[in-house]
XYZ file of C-alpha atoms in Angstrom:
612
model
C -54.208 7.244 63.066
C -54.050 9.894 65.820
C -50.369 10.457 66.576
C -50.709 13.499 68.815
C -53.403 15.513 70.557
C -54.039 18.243 73.126
C -57.070 19.475 75.040
C -56.943 23.057 76.346
C -59.349 25.339 78.138
C -60.059 28.429 76.037
C -61.781 30.793 78.452
C -64.567 31.238 75.903
C -67.977 30.576 77.539
C -69.253 28.959 74.334
C -66.299 27.074 72.902
C -64.927 25.992 76.277
C -62.181 23.609 75.162
C -59.873 23.353 72.187
C -58.911 19.929 70.848
C -55.830 19.903 68.608
C -55.044 16.739 66.678
C -52.505 15.298 64.312
C -54.455 12.633 62.471
C -56.218 11.640 59.275
C -59.597 12.912 58.101
C -61.232 9.542 58.790
C -60.205 9.877 62.441
C -61.883 13.279 62.618
C -65.088 11.771 61.259
C -65.009 9.092 63.976
C -64.574 11.737 66.670
C -67.435 13.870 65.345
C -69.701 10.838 65.035
C -68.950 9.685 68.579
C -68.975 12.991 70.454
C -71.801 14.509 68.424
C -73.264 17.860 69.456
C -70.455 18.783 71.848
C -68.130 19.305 68.840
C -67.793 22.328 66.601
C -67.157 21.956 62.898
C -63.591 20.668 62.403
C -61.028 23.059 60.948
C -57.836 22.141 59.140
C -54.892 24.201 60.451
C -51.363 24.865 59.292
C -48.910 23.748 61.985
C -45.799 21.631 62.307
C -47.485 19.650 65.079
C -51.220 19.483 64.324
C -53.452 19.484 61.279
C -56.971 19.643 62.761
C -58.767 21.776 65.344
C -62.120 21.035 67.007
C -63.789 23.143 69.697
C -65.671 21.296 72.447
C -68.667 22.963 74.053
C -68.389 20.596 77.033
C -65.760 18.272 78.492
C -66.667 16.111 81.478
C -65.797 12.598 82.614
C -68.329 11.021 80.238
C -66.953 12.835 77.206
C -63.408 12.022 78.300
C -64.332 8.326 78.426
C -65.837 8.487 74.926
C -62.703 10.151 73.605
C -60.478 7.493 75.192
C -62.612 4.784 73.580
C -62.109 6.447 70.191
C -58.350 6.453 70.741
C -58.454 2.786 71.755
C -60.475 1.829 68.665
C -58.089 3.677 66.368
C -55.060 2.139 68.109
C -56.463 -1.382 67.667
C -56.746 -0.845 63.918
C -52.999 -0.218 63.554
C -50.717 -2.720 61.881
C -49.135 -5.383 64.174
C -45.621 -3.946 63.986
C -46.718 -0.604 65.409
C -46.703 0.151 69.100
C -50.068 0.783 70.641
C -50.707 4.459 71.382
C -51.735 4.916 74.996
C -52.140 8.578 75.872
C -51.629 9.850 79.376
C -54.755 10.420 81.402
C -56.336 13.828 81.012
C -57.795 15.286 84.176
C -61.376 16.259 83.406
C -61.881 19.925 84.292
C -64.604 21.092 86.623
C -67.736 21.011 84.533
C -70.861 23.106 84.594
C -73.493 21.825 82.125
C -74.136 24.239 79.272
C -77.448 24.727 77.524
C -77.886 22.674 74.375
C -77.145 24.611 71.239
C -76.607 23.993 67.559
C -73.978 25.484 65.277
C -74.988 28.637 63.441
C -73.506 31.327 61.264
C -72.775 33.368 64.378
C -70.511 30.617 65.719
C -67.997 31.277 62.981
C -67.154 34.637 64.532
C -64.970 34.037 67.564
C -63.597 36.234 70.320
C -59.821 35.808 70.691
C -59.265 33.495 73.614
C -57.954 34.444 77.057
C -55.599 32.293 79.147
C -54.981 28.740 77.983
C -53.541 25.879 79.902
C -52.643 23.042 77.568
C -52.248 19.424 78.604
C -50.375 17.543 75.945
C -50.287 13.856 75.085
C -47.515 12.737 72.769
C -46.962 9.497 70.950
C -43.728 7.811 72.061
C -42.728 7.415 68.431
C -42.845 11.209 68.143
C -40.594 11.577 71.197
C -37.921 9.465 69.531
C -37.891 11.912 66.634
C -37.732 15.065 68.738
C -33.991 15.408 68.372
C -34.419 15.758 64.619
C -36.747 18.719 64.890
C -35.086 22.052 64.246
C -35.795 25.291 66.041
C -38.164 27.737 64.365
C -36.480 30.640 62.572
C -36.497 34.096 64.084
C -39.445 36.240 63.049
C -38.831 39.925 62.641
C -41.678 42.400 62.907
C -42.759 43.078 59.304
C -43.021 46.587 57.991
C -46.313 48.424 57.934
C -48.024 47.833 54.653
C -48.542 50.696 52.266
C -52.119 50.815 51.002
C -52.244 51.460 47.247
C -54.186 54.553 46.247
C -56.438 52.803 43.769
C -60.153 52.273 43.639
C -61.058 48.711 44.269
C -57.580 48.503 45.691
C -59.792 48.094 48.613
C -58.388 44.643 48.223
C -54.844 45.204 48.917
C -52.439 44.968 51.711
C -51.828 42.580 54.487
C -52.096 43.548 58.125
C -48.927 43.941 60.139
C -48.277 40.574 61.638
C -48.253 40.072 65.346
C -50.016 37.869 67.829
C -53.733 37.697 67.202
C -54.370 36.497 70.732
C -54.694 38.686 73.857
C -51.337 39.518 75.411
C -52.492 38.060 78.719
C -52.543 34.575 77.237
C -50.066 32.199 78.835
C -49.487 28.907 77.058
C -47.884 26.160 79.103
C -46.735 23.783 76.440
C -44.193 20.965 76.334
C -43.385 21.485 72.672
C -41.436 18.637 71.112
C -38.071 19.972 70.037
C -38.643 23.135 72.042
C -35.457 24.715 73.330
C -34.920 25.162 77.053
C -34.536 28.913 76.779
C -38.263 29.464 76.281
C -40.110 31.430 78.949
C -41.373 29.121 81.674
C -43.204 31.313 84.157
C -46.263 33.481 83.645
C -44.493 36.779 84.201
C -41.743 36.083 81.717
C -44.247 34.798 79.186
C -46.219 38.042 79.400
C -43.057 40.096 79.062
C -41.953 38.237 75.947
C -45.160 39.065 74.128
C -44.809 42.757 74.842
C -41.201 42.677 73.650
C -42.193 41.253 70.286
C -44.943 43.824 69.863
C -42.640 46.695 70.751
C -39.833 45.426 68.532
C -37.509 45.479 71.545
C -34.051 44.063 70.933
C -32.730 41.658 73.562
C -30.780 38.447 73.944
C -34.089 36.597 74.289
C -35.326 37.663 70.831
C -34.845 34.201 69.332
C -36.910 32.502 72.027
C -39.534 35.230 71.902
C -40.040 35.122 68.162
C -40.006 31.345 68.109
C -42.738 31.286 70.725
C -44.771 33.805 68.764
C -44.489 31.658 65.635
C -45.773 28.623 67.522
C -48.718 30.582 68.842
C -49.656 31.922 65.440
C -49.452 28.507 63.826
C -51.724 27.028 66.480
C -54.196 29.905 66.393
C -54.645 30.735 62.724
C -56.874 28.602 60.548
C -56.221 29.254 56.880
C -59.285 27.296 55.774
C -62.821 28.606 55.997
C -65.106 26.690 58.400
C -68.222 25.570 56.552
C -71.726 26.275 57.803
C -74.016 23.219 57.402
C -77.044 25.529 57.201
C -75.762 26.868 53.871
C -76.360 24.055 51.389
C -78.093 23.573 48.047
C -81.036 22.131 49.985
C -81.564 25.444 51.801
C -80.761 27.650 48.791
C -83.832 29.318 47.307
C -83.480 29.898 43.577
C -85.144 32.456 41.366
C -84.511 34.606 38.338
C -81.859 36.521 40.308
C -79.552 33.510 40.770
C -80.737 30.814 38.344
C -77.673 30.987 36.085
C -75.336 30.996 39.092
C -77.161 27.948 40.458
C -76.859 26.055 37.165
C -73.145 26.873 36.943
C -72.558 25.849 40.565
C -74.314 22.510 40.060
C -72.253 21.874 36.914
C -69.062 22.507 38.886
C -70.123 20.074 41.613
C -71.051 17.359 39.119
C -67.990 17.772 36.870
C -65.288 19.862 38.572
C -62.622 21.204 36.234
C -64.558 20.388 33.059
C -66.680 23.487 32.480
C -67.068 26.845 34.248
C -63.405 26.912 35.165
C -62.356 29.226 36.645
C -65.667 30.678 37.786
C -66.253 34.042 39.460
C -69.528 34.600 41.334
C -70.145 38.257 42.135
C -72.932 40.511 43.304
C -74.102 42.947 45.993
C -73.973 42.442 49.757
C -76.317 39.908 51.318
C -77.623 38.209 48.166
C -76.190 34.730 48.696
C -72.625 34.600 47.342
C -71.284 32.909 50.466
C -74.291 30.567 50.443
C -73.167 29.388 47.005
C -69.578 28.974 48.221
C -70.630 26.798 51.162
C -73.140 24.839 49.054
C -70.543 24.058 46.391
C -68.022 23.085 49.057
C -70.412 20.624 50.662
C -71.474 19.244 47.289
C -67.869 18.726 46.194
C -66.887 17.153 49.516
C -69.615 14.573 48.903
C -68.685 13.902 45.282
C -64.866 13.920 45.388
C -64.082 13.914 49.119
C -63.295 16.737 51.506
C -59.561 16.101 51.333
C -59.662 17.094 47.657
C -61.048 20.589 48.216
C -59.440 23.670 49.737
C -61.853 26.375 50.930
C -60.687 29.739 52.233
C -61.370 33.451 51.861
C -59.251 36.381 50.764
C -58.290 37.503 54.262
C -57.537 34.052 55.679
C -55.413 33.035 52.705
C -53.308 36.187 52.525
C -52.690 36.381 56.281
C -52.051 32.635 56.438
C -49.429 32.931 53.711
C -47.669 35.707 55.606
C -47.653 33.652 58.810
C -46.263 30.690 56.886
C -43.531 32.849 55.361
C -42.463 34.101 58.790
C -42.711 30.622 60.316
C -40.862 28.965 57.434
C -43.585 26.439 56.646
C -44.857 27.845 53.354
C -44.312 24.430 51.799
C -47.186 23.070 53.895
C -49.680 25.447 52.302
C -48.297 24.714 48.849
C -48.527 20.973 49.472
C -52.136 21.206 50.669
C -53.156 23.214 47.603
C -51.205 21.013 45.189
C -52.887 17.906 46.605
C -56.377 19.361 46.126
C -58.506 19.122 43.008
C -60.643 22.169 43.814
C -59.619 25.608 45.140
C -62.441 27.812 46.471
C -61.792 31.395 47.631
C -64.660 33.439 49.059
C -64.415 37.254 49.096
C -61.449 37.443 46.737
C -61.777 41.249 46.853
C -60.554 41.156 50.476
C -57.201 39.667 49.478
C -54.531 41.544 51.454
C -51.662 41.615 48.976
C -48.224 42.920 49.962
C -44.641 42.465 48.843
C -44.209 39.439 51.127
C -47.110 37.294 49.932
C -47.634 38.618 46.402
C -45.317 36.197 44.600
C -46.563 33.085 46.384
C -50.264 33.884 45.993
C -49.742 34.665 42.316
C -47.832 31.405 41.914
C -50.396 29.114 43.563
C -53.334 30.694 41.740
C -51.557 30.554 38.370
C -50.513 26.934 38.886
C -54.017 25.953 39.986
C -55.624 27.520 36.930
C -53.033 26.103 34.519
C -53.208 22.579 35.961
C -56.949 22.306 35.326
C -57.867 22.324 38.989
C -61.362 23.654 39.508
C -61.022 27.226 40.805
C -63.968 29.134 42.292
C -63.945 32.797 43.364
C -66.588 35.045 44.866
C -66.493 38.837 45.013
C -68.548 41.808 46.062
C -67.122 43.687 43.092
C -67.542 43.125 39.369
C -64.653 41.844 37.191
C -64.026 45.406 35.979
C -63.671 46.661 39.561
C -61.254 43.823 40.350
C -58.744 45.072 37.772
C -56.369 46.620 40.378
C -56.178 43.256 42.159
C -55.613 41.491 38.828
C -52.692 43.814 38.133
C -51.194 43.155 41.565
C -51.089 39.378 41.298
C -51.041 38.900 37.534
C -54.255 36.861 37.443
C -57.199 37.617 35.178
C -60.454 36.718 36.901
C -62.284 37.613 33.712
C -60.540 34.861 31.714
C -63.056 32.292 32.939
C -66.796 32.233 33.544
C -68.434 35.159 35.317
C -71.892 34.850 36.862
C -73.622 37.577 38.816
C -76.291 37.329 41.483
C -78.865 40.090 41.253
C -81.459 41.434 43.646
C -84.307 38.898 44.032
C -87.805 39.851 42.948
C -90.454 40.515 45.589
C -91.802 36.940 45.701
C -88.364 35.355 46.017
C -87.314 37.985 48.555
C -90.287 37.068 50.706
C -89.561 33.330 50.433
C -85.976 33.837 51.597
C -87.103 36.169 54.385
C -89.682 33.641 55.616
C -86.991 30.954 55.654
C -84.708 33.138 57.793
C -87.494 33.963 60.237
C -88.429 30.302 60.532
C -84.832 29.146 61.027
C -84.303 31.735 63.765
C -87.684 30.966 65.360
C -88.736 34.618 65.110
C -92.509 35.064 65.154
C -93.862 38.236 63.557
C -97.254 39.293 62.266
C -97.570 40.047 58.562
C -97.750 43.807 59.027
C -94.589 43.783 61.138
C -92.700 41.725 58.537
C -93.575 44.319 55.919
C -92.784 47.211 58.253
C -89.357 46.024 59.431
C -87.992 44.295 56.336
C -90.039 44.227 53.132
C -90.737 47.967 52.944
C -87.022 48.717 53.422
C -85.838 45.934 51.080
C -82.981 45.136 53.470
C -80.269 42.815 52.184
C -80.196 39.408 53.852
C -76.883 39.943 55.621
C -78.452 42.919 57.405
C -81.640 40.947 58.084
C -79.624 38.074 59.569
C -77.693 40.439 61.845
C -80.940 41.968 63.138
C -82.399 38.523 63.828
C -79.261 37.322 65.623
C -79.333 40.440 67.788
C -83.007 39.844 68.541
C -82.334 36.296 69.753
C -79.470 37.510 71.932
C -81.621 40.341 73.278
C -84.368 37.827 74.020
C -82.048 35.908 76.346
C -81.337 39.060 78.352
C -84.858 40.462 78.493
C -86.643 37.153 79.169
C -84.994 37.020 82.596
C -87.054 40.007 83.738
C -89.894 40.189 81.207
C -91.334 36.968 79.786
C -94.168 38.730 77.982
C -92.114 40.809 75.542
C -92.755 39.968 71.884
C -90.309 39.571 69.012
C -91.865 42.569 67.281
C -91.029 44.737 70.314
C -87.405 43.593 70.340
C -86.935 44.164 66.607
C -88.500 47.596 66.975
C -85.871 48.352 69.642
C -83.135 47.210 67.238
C -84.356 48.946 64.075
C -84.926 52.316 65.731
C -88.533 52.967 64.798
C -88.814 55.392 67.747
C -85.232 56.683 67.846
C -84.154 60.223 68.595
C -82.464 61.267 65.347
C -81.272 64.686 66.467
C -77.540 65.443 66.621
C -75.937 65.826 70.073
C -74.940 69.419 70.729
C -71.531 70.717 71.664
C -72.523 70.970 75.335
C -73.595 67.312 75.415
C -70.348 66.175 73.827
C -68.241 68.397 76.033
C -69.954 67.220 79.202
C -69.426 63.513 78.495
C -66.755 61.869 80.610
C -64.425 59.499 78.781
C -64.708 55.920 80.013
C -61.468 53.968 79.733
C -62.733 50.696 81.168
C -61.514 48.521 84.006
C -58.138 47.590 82.560
C -56.998 44.001 83.107
C -60.075 43.105 85.169
C -62.333 43.220 82.118
C -62.542 40.424 79.549
C -63.757 42.902 76.923
C -60.809 44.687 75.315
C -61.926 47.077 72.618
C -60.313 49.518 70.229
C -61.960 52.600 68.739
C -61.497 54.172 65.300
C -62.981 57.631 64.816
C -62.980 60.246 62.013
C -60.328 62.944 62.222
C -61.618 65.861 64.287
C -64.294 63.846 66.136
C -62.405 62.548 69.165
C -64.821 64.319 71.514
C -67.540 61.893 70.368
C -65.787 58.934 72.051
C -66.658 60.045 75.580
C -70.299 60.554 74.619
C -70.534 57.114 73.004
C -68.852 55.407 75.970
C -71.258 56.961 78.450
C -74.320 56.139 76.326
C -73.242 52.508 75.892
C -73.125 52.053 79.660
C -76.528 53.727 80.050
C -78.176 51.578 77.364
C -76.650 48.349 78.727
C -77.947 49.146 82.193
C -81.427 50.205 81.064
C -82.163 47.671 78.314
C -80.059 44.657 79.324
C -79.882 45.132 83.115
C -76.126 44.759 82.722
C -73.287 46.844 84.111
C -71.077 46.954 81.049
C -67.337 47.425 81.519
C -64.434 47.145 79.129
C -60.860 48.227 78.588
C -60.251 50.732 75.804
C -56.990 49.423 74.359
C -56.543 52.236 71.840
C -58.272 55.147 70.132
C -57.099 55.892 66.598
C -58.273 58.375 63.987
C -58.768 57.887 60.248
C -59.136 60.399 57.429
C -62.816 60.515 56.328
C -61.809 62.224 53.085
C -59.617 59.309 52.006
C -62.056 57.218 50.026
C -59.961 54.125 49.265
C -58.223 51.578 51.466
C -59.355 52.637 54.963
C -60.808 49.183 55.892
C -57.450 47.571 55.123
C -55.544 50.173 57.108
C -57.825 49.408 60.043
C -57.176 45.675 59.652
C -53.467 46.336 59.364
C -53.534 48.347 62.590
C -55.693 46.159 64.845
C -54.384 42.688 64.104
C -51.588 42.868 66.676
C -53.385 45.010 69.270
C -54.775 42.127 71.348
C -58.397 43.263 71.205
C -61.568 41.198 70.944
C -63.824 44.019 69.798
C -63.603 47.069 67.530
C -65.809 50.166 67.554
C -65.845 52.264 64.377
C -67.455 55.699 64.280
C -68.605 56.313 60.723
C -67.569 59.317 58.617
C -69.467 62.620 58.951
C -72.039 63.339 56.261
C -69.922 66.207 54.908
C -66.911 63.966 54.179
C -65.921 62.291 50.908
C -66.136 58.832 52.475
C -69.744 59.346 53.580
C -71.085 58.395 50.141
C -69.293 55.045 50.437
C -70.088 54.419 54.112
C -72.043 51.191 53.581
C -69.215 49.702 51.508
C -66.709 50.952 54.117
C -68.727 49.310 56.902
C -69.191 46.026 55.067
C -65.519 45.622 54.145
C -64.419 46.474 57.691
C -66.874 43.994 59.224
C -65.794 41.194 56.884
C -62.106 41.764 57.601
C -62.769 41.772 61.356
C -64.792 38.554 61.087
C -61.926 36.861 59.273
C -59.444 37.765 62.021
C -61.869 36.810 64.817
C -62.574 40.312 66.106
C -66.149 41.428 66.770
C -67.086 44.871 65.499
C -69.728 47.544 66.011
C -70.600 50.527 63.839
C -71.814 53.966 64.926
C -73.286 56.242 62.256
C -72.100 59.769 63.009
C -75.519 61.224 62.143
C -77.346 58.859 64.553
C -75.366 59.310 67.749
C -78.529 59.760 69.829
C -80.291 56.706 68.388
C -80.875 54.128 71.130
C -81.017 51.295 68.570
C -77.448 52.016 67.423
C -76.092 51.545 70.950
C -78.181 48.463 71.667
C -77.099 46.845 68.385
C -73.455 47.716 69.031
C -73.494 46.178 72.507
C -75.135 42.981 71.253
C -72.584 42.755 68.428
C -69.658 43.139 70.823
C -70.580 41.010 73.844
């Protein structure tokens, strides 16, 4: 039964509306079946008021009518002694038809949403209970997390908690049980957010922190959205992953019996997340989706911290206790700190001791995970460990052909070998190039319908790039571009190596030039912050970056890579990968600039396409 729901505009041109629901899983299935392609994949959220979130790509009068019919059907199925739920009418927003699209991996990476205006519909039975609902506790700004100086302690501390959403967001919300001292006008709402971020003490602190808690609970999804393209049916097996495939199938067929716990590990872009999604879908079919809990290291650790501050940790514990299978992707990205350490250790220990099926994936080997094991008192090596290796040439080509076909990228044989096979690129990198190519195609096709996919990929892979280093005069002559402040939707932060601040102006100018020349777009953005990092500190920098940006109200991050003479240069690819994965998990787009390729046109074009 649907007891409560809201529809809100998001400001996102793709996911235009956000539908929040308090209901059962069977109700979600009815909604998805009825509304079809206008719905995103449903996400379970941790909130006192809602337990599911669905994004709507469209919302017009026809969709509104379908949704009302769903509510009517569900209401009719209630027992006779229950009152019929009749929601208030929702005014359909002005609607401009969007192009048809299907969900893809790229859709799981969202830009934090601008202004929301929420229209709420509440069951009368809920209104009768509103007097019993207590105010949220005050949330104090947590301390900055100290990053341990250990090797694969590149899996340590939690980001400082603040609002993940842009500070310009104004939520008009008739919260049940909400006290009257909450901000009511736009100006006051904006001021309250800045007070929380600045740790300003005032008589309104209680209302401010309560409001922040509500926002975080509505925004953060602790569970990992599943990608329907990543299933056992689309998984290509070979000698590199045959044992992992057999173990995964055994887990799906008999969860908790054998291969428990199981750790799947291996290098970047070789299919670990594909296994995680495939197992999740297989288990949801065999034992039901309500019996599995799927998350990743970043989402779980940040979600636990939010729950601690919001005083609803019991909800996470109840969800996990009720599940038969716990699946955690990218366990190496677990952000452990003194606040969440005890709870995460507790739930993992209890899950493993109670014979729940537990599945982990990691970029790092069990030996490299030892610092994380010591932090939380869990031995990942106590169960089954299966690694995924590099595929052989025939399997590599089969997977590559599948990606090209799925993305509808048409290349001649010699170009496939030139761009991908000869370089033996991992499939995460290949996928990013193909996604950029499809996005670039949409821009270029408006002015040039004859351009070929091979030409676009050549632009993105830098086959004709200038690889010289910009001189001191070029860097000195570059004017710093700070953006257009509040007028721009794009709000970006920049991290640069210590001693290389003069590069920022050069990069900013070149980005505008490349956007104008290659995309026929006048690119503008607000630079929210510029922050340096130590390129000779080889451990923990990605987590320090995550810790810093999470409350900065940005929707994009630019990272300038370490200079080739620095200690971190040898680990740059690992540094980049960890940073990108953390940003993806907190819904911030990211772009990477290699410090030895600052003149390369492909670097700027790729960065722009990654950020916009």
